[in-house]
PDB file of C-alpha atoms in Angstrom:
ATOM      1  CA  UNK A   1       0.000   0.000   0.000  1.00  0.00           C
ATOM      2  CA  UNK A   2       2.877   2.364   0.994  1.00  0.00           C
ATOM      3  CA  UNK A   3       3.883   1.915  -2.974  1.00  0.00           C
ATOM      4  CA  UNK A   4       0.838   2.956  -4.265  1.00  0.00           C
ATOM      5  CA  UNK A   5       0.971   6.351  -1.658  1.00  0.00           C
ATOM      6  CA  UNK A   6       4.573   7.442  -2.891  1.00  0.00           C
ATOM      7  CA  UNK A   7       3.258   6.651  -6.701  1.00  0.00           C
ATOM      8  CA  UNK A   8       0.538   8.972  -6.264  1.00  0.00           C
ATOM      9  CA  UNK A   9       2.611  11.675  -4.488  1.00  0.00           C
ATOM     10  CA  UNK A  10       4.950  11.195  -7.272  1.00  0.00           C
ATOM     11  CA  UNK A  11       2.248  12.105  -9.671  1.00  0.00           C
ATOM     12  CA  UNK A  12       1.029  15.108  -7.864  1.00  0.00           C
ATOM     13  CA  UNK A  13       4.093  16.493  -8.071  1.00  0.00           C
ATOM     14  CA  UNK A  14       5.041  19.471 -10.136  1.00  0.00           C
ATOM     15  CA  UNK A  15       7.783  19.564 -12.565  1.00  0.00           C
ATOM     16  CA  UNK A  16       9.389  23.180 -12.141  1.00  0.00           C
ATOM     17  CA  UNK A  17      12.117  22.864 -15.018  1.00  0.00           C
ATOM     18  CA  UNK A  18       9.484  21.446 -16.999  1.00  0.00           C
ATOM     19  CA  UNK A  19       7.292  24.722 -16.186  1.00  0.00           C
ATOM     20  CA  UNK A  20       9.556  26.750 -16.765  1.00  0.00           C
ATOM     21  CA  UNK A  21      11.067  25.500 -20.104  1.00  0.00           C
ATOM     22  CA  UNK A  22       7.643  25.797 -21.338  1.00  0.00           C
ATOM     23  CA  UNK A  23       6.883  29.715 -19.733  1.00  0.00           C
ATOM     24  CA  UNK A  24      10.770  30.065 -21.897  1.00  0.00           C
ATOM     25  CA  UNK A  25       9.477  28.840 -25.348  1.00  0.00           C
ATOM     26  CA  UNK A  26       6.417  31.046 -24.972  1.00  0.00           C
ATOM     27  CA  UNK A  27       8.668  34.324 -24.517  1.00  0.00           C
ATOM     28  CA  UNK A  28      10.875  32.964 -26.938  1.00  0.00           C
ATOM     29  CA  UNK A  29       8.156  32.308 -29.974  1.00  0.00           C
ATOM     30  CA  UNK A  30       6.620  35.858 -28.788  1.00  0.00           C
ATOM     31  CA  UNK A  31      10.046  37.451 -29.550  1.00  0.00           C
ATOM     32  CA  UNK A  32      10.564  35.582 -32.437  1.00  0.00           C
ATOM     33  CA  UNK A  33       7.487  37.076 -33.506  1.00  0.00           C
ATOM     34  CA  UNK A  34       8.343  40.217 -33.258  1.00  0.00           C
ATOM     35  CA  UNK A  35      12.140  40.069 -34.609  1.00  0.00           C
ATOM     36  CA  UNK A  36      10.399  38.792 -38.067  1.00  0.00           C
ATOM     37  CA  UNK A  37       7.883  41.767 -37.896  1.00  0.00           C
ATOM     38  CA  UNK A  38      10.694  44.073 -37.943  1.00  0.00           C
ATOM     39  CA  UNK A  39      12.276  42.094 -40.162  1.00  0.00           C
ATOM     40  CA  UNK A  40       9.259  42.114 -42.725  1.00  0.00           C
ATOM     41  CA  UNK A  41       8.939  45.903 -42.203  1.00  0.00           C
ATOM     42  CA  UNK A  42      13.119  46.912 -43.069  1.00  0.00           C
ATOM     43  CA  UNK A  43      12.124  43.930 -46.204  1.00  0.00           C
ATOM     44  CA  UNK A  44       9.633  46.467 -47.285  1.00  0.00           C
ATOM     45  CA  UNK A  45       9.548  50.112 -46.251  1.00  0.00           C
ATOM     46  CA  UNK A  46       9.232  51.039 -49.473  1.00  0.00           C
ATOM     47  CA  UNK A  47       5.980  49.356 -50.186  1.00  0.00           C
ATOM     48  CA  UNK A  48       4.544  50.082 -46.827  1.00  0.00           C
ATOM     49  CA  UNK A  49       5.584  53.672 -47.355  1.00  0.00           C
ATOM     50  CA  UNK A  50       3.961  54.285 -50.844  1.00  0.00           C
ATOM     51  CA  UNK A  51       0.722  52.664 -49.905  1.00  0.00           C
ATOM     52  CA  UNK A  52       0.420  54.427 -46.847  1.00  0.00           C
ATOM     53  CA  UNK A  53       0.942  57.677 -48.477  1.00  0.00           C
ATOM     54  CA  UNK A  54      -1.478  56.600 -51.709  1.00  0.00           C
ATOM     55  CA  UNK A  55      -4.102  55.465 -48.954  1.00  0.00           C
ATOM     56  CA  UNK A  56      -3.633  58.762 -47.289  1.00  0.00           C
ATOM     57  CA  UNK A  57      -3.603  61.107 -50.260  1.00  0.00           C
ATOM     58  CA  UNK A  58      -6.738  59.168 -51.862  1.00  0.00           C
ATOM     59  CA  UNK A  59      -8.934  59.501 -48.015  1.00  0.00           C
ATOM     60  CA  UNK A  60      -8.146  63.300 -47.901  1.00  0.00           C
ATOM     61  CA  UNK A  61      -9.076  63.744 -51.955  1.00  0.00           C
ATOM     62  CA  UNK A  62     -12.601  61.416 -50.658  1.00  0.00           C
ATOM     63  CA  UNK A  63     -13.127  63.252 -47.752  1.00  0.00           C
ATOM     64  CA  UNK A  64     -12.401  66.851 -49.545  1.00  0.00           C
ATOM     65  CA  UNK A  65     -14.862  65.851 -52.639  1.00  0.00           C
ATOM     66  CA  UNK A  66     -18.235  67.594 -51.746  1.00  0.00           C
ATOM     67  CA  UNK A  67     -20.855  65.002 -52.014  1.00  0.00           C
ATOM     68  CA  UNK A  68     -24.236  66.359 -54.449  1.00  0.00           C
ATOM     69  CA  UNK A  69     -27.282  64.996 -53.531  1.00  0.00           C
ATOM     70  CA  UNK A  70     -30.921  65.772 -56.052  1.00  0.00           C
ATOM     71  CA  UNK A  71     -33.662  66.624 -53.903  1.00  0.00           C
ATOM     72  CA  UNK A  72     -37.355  66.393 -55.565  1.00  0.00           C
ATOM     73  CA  UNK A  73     -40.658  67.024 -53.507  1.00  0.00           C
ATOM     74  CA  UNK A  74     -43.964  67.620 -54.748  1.00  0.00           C
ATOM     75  CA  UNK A  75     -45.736  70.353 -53.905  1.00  0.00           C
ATOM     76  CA  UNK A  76     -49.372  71.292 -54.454  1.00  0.00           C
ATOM     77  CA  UNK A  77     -50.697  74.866 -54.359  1.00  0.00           C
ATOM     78  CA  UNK A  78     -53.659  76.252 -52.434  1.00  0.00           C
ATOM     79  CA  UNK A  79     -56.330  78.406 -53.682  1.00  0.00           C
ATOM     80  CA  UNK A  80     -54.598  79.138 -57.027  1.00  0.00           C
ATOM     81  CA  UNK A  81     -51.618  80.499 -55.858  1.00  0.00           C
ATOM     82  CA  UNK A  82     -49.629  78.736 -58.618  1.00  0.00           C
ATOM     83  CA  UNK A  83     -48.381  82.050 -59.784  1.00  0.00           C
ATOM     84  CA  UNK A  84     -47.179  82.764 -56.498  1.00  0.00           C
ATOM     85  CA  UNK A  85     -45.223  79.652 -56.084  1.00  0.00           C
ATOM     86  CA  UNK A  86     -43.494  80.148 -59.250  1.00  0.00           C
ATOM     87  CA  UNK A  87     -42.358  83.580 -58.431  1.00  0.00           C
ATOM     88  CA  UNK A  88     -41.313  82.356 -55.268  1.00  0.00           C
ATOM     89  CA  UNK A  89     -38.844  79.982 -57.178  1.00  0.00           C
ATOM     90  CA  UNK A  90     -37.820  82.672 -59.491  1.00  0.00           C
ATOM     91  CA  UNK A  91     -36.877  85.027 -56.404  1.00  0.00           C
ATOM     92  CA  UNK A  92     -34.817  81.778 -54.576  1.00  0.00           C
ATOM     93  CA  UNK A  93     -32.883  80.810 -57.420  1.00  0.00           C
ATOM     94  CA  UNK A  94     -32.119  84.818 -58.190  1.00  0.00           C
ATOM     95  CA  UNK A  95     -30.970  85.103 -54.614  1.00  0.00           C
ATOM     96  CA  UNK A  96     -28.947  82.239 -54.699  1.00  0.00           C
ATOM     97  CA  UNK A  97     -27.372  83.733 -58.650  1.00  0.00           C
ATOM     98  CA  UNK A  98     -26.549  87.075 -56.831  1.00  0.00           C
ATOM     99  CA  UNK A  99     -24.941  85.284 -53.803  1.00  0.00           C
ATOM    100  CA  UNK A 100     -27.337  86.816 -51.189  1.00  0.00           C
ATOM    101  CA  UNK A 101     -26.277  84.941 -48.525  1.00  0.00           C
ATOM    102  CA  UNK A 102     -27.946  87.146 -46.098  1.00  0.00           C
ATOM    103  CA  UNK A 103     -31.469  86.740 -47.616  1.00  0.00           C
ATOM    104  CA  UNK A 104     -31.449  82.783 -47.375  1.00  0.00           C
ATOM    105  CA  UNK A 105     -29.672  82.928 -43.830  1.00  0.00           C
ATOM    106  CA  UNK A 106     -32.847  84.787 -42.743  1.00  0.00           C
ATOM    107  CA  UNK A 107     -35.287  82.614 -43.891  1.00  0.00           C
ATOM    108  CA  UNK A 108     -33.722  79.460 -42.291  1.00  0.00           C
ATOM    109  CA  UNK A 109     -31.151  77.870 -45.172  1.00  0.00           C
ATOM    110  CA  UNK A 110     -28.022  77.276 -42.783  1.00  0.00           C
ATOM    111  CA  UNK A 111     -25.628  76.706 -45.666  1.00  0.00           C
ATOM    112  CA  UNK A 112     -26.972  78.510 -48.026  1.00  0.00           C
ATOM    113  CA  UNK A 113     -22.988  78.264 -50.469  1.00  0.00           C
ATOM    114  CA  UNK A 114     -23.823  74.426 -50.803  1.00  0.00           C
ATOM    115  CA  UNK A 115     -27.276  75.350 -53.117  1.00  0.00           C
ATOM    116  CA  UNK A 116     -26.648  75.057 -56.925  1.00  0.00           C
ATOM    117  CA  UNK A 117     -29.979  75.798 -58.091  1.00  0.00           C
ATOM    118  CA  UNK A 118     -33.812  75.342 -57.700  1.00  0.00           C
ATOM    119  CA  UNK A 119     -36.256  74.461 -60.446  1.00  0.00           C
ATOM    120  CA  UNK A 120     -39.955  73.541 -60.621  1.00  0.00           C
ATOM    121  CA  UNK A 121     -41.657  71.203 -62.910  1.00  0.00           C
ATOM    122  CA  UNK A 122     -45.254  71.148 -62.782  1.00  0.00           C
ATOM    123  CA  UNK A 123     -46.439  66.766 -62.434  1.00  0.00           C
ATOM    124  CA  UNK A 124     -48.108  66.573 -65.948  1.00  0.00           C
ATOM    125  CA  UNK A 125     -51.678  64.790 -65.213  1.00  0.00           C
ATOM    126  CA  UNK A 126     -53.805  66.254 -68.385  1.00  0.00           C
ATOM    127  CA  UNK A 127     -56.750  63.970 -67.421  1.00  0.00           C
ATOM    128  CA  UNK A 128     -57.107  65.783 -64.270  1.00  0.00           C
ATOM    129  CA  UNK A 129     -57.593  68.982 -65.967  1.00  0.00           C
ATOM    130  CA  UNK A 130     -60.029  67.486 -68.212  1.00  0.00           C
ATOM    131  CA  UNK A 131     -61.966  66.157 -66.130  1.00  0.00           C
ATOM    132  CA  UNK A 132     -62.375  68.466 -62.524  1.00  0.00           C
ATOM    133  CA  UNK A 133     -63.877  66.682 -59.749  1.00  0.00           C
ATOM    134  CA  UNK A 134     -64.394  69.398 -57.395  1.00  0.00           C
ATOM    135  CA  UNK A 135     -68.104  70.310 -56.579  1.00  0.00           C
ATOM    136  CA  UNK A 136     -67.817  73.728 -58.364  1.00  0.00           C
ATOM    137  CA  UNK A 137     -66.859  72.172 -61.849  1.00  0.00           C
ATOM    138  CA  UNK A 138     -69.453  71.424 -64.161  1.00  0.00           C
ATOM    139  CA  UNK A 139     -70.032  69.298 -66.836  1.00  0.00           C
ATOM    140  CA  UNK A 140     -69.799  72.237 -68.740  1.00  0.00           C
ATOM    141  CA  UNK A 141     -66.517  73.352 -67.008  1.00  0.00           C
ATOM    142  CA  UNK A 142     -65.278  69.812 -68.053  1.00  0.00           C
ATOM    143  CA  UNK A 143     -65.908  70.656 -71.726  1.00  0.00           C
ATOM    144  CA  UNK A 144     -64.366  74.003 -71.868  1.00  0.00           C
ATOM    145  CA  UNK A 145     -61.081  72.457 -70.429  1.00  0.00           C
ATOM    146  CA  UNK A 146     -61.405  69.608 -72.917  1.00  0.00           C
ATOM    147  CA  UNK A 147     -61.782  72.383 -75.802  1.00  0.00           C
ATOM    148  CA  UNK A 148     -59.098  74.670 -74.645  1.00  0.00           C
ATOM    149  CA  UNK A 149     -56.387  71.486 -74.848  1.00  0.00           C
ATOM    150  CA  UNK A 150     -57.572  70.526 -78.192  1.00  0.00           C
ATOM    151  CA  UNK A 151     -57.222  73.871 -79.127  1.00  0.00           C
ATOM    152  CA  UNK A 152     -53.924  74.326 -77.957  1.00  0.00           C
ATOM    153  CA  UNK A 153     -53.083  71.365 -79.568  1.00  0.00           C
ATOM    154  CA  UNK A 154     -53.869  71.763 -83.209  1.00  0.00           C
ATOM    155  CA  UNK A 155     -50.221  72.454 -84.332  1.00  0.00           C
ATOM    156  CA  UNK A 156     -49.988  68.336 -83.243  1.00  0.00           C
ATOM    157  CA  UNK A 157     -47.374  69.154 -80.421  1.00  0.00           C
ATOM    158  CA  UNK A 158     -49.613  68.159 -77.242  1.00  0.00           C
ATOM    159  CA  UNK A 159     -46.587  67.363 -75.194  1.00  0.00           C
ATOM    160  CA  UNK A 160     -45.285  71.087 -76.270  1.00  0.00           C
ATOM    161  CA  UNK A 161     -48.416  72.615 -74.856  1.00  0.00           C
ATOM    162  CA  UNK A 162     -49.146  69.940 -71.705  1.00  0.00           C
ATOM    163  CA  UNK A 163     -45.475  71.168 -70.752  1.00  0.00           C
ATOM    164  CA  UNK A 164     -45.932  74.378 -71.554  1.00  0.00           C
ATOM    165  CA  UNK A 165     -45.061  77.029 -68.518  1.00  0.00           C
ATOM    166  CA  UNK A 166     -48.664  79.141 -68.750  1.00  0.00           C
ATOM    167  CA  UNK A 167     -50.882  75.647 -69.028  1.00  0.00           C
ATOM    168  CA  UNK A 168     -48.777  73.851 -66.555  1.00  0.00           C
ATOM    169  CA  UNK A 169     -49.703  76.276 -63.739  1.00  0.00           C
ATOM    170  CA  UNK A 170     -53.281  74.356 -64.151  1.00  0.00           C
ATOM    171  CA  UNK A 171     -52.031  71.181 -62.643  1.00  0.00           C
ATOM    172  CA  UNK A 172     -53.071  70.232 -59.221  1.00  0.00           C
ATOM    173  CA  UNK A 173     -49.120  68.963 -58.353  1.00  0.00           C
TER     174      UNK A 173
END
């Protein structure tokens, strides 16, 4: 029985040079590491250097480049004031010609330099104008609008006159 005992004490037992021979190789592959990382860097400076510049030089000409973005909304006028919304336009996009930074500041455009232009397209729905829906358009009212396009449209260009700045202004959008 006594055997058994000192086998198992044996066992228990910790190897210290073992221990530490292993703790060594760890330090040792962890330097070894870093001697071929420096090693791989002297190898190629050059390489790391021009990439490093060309990444650098192409973020700052990304970052630099002024994104332009196309904003469209569609807008639909009250109580006929189509006329009104056009000359509206007409005064923005002069402000923003002449520079008038001032002007736009004070009615709320922040950045008022990043602004190229402002235009206004009338959304082309003929059938619409033909045919009015509200309760104060008639059948008769119907006809007259049907007459005046057909009229306007005897040279054979009806997308000329449907596009047309004074008959787009009778659009709803």
């Amino acid at each position: 029985m006594s055997s058994i005992q000192n086998q198992n004490q044996e066992n228990q037992e910790i190897d210290l040079s073992l221990l530490t021979k292993k703790i060594s190789g760890f330090f040792d592959s962890v330097l070894m590491s870093v001697f071929k990382s420096i090693q791989f860097l002297k190898k190629n400076i050059i390489i790391i250097g021009v990439l490093f510049v060309l990444g650098a030089t192409l973020g700052y000409l990304l970052d630099e480049s002024t994104a332009v973005y196309d904003q469209e909304i569609i807008v639909s006028p009250n109580f006929g004031s189509v006329d009104y919304l056009y000359s509206k336009i007409d005064l923005l996009n002069s402000k923003l010609k002449n520079n008038d930074t001032i002007f736009l500041k004070s009615i709320g455009i922040k950045n008022p330099k990043k602004i190229i232009s402002l235009s206004i397209e009338p959304v082309v729905d003929i059938y619409t104008f033909v045919n009015n829906n509200t309760a104060i358009a008639t059948n008769a009212q119907n006809t007259q609008n049907f007459e005046l396009v057909k009229l306007l449209s005897e040279d054979g260009d009806i997308k000329k006159v449907i596009k047309d700045k004074l008959t787009s202004k009778n659009y709803a959008h």
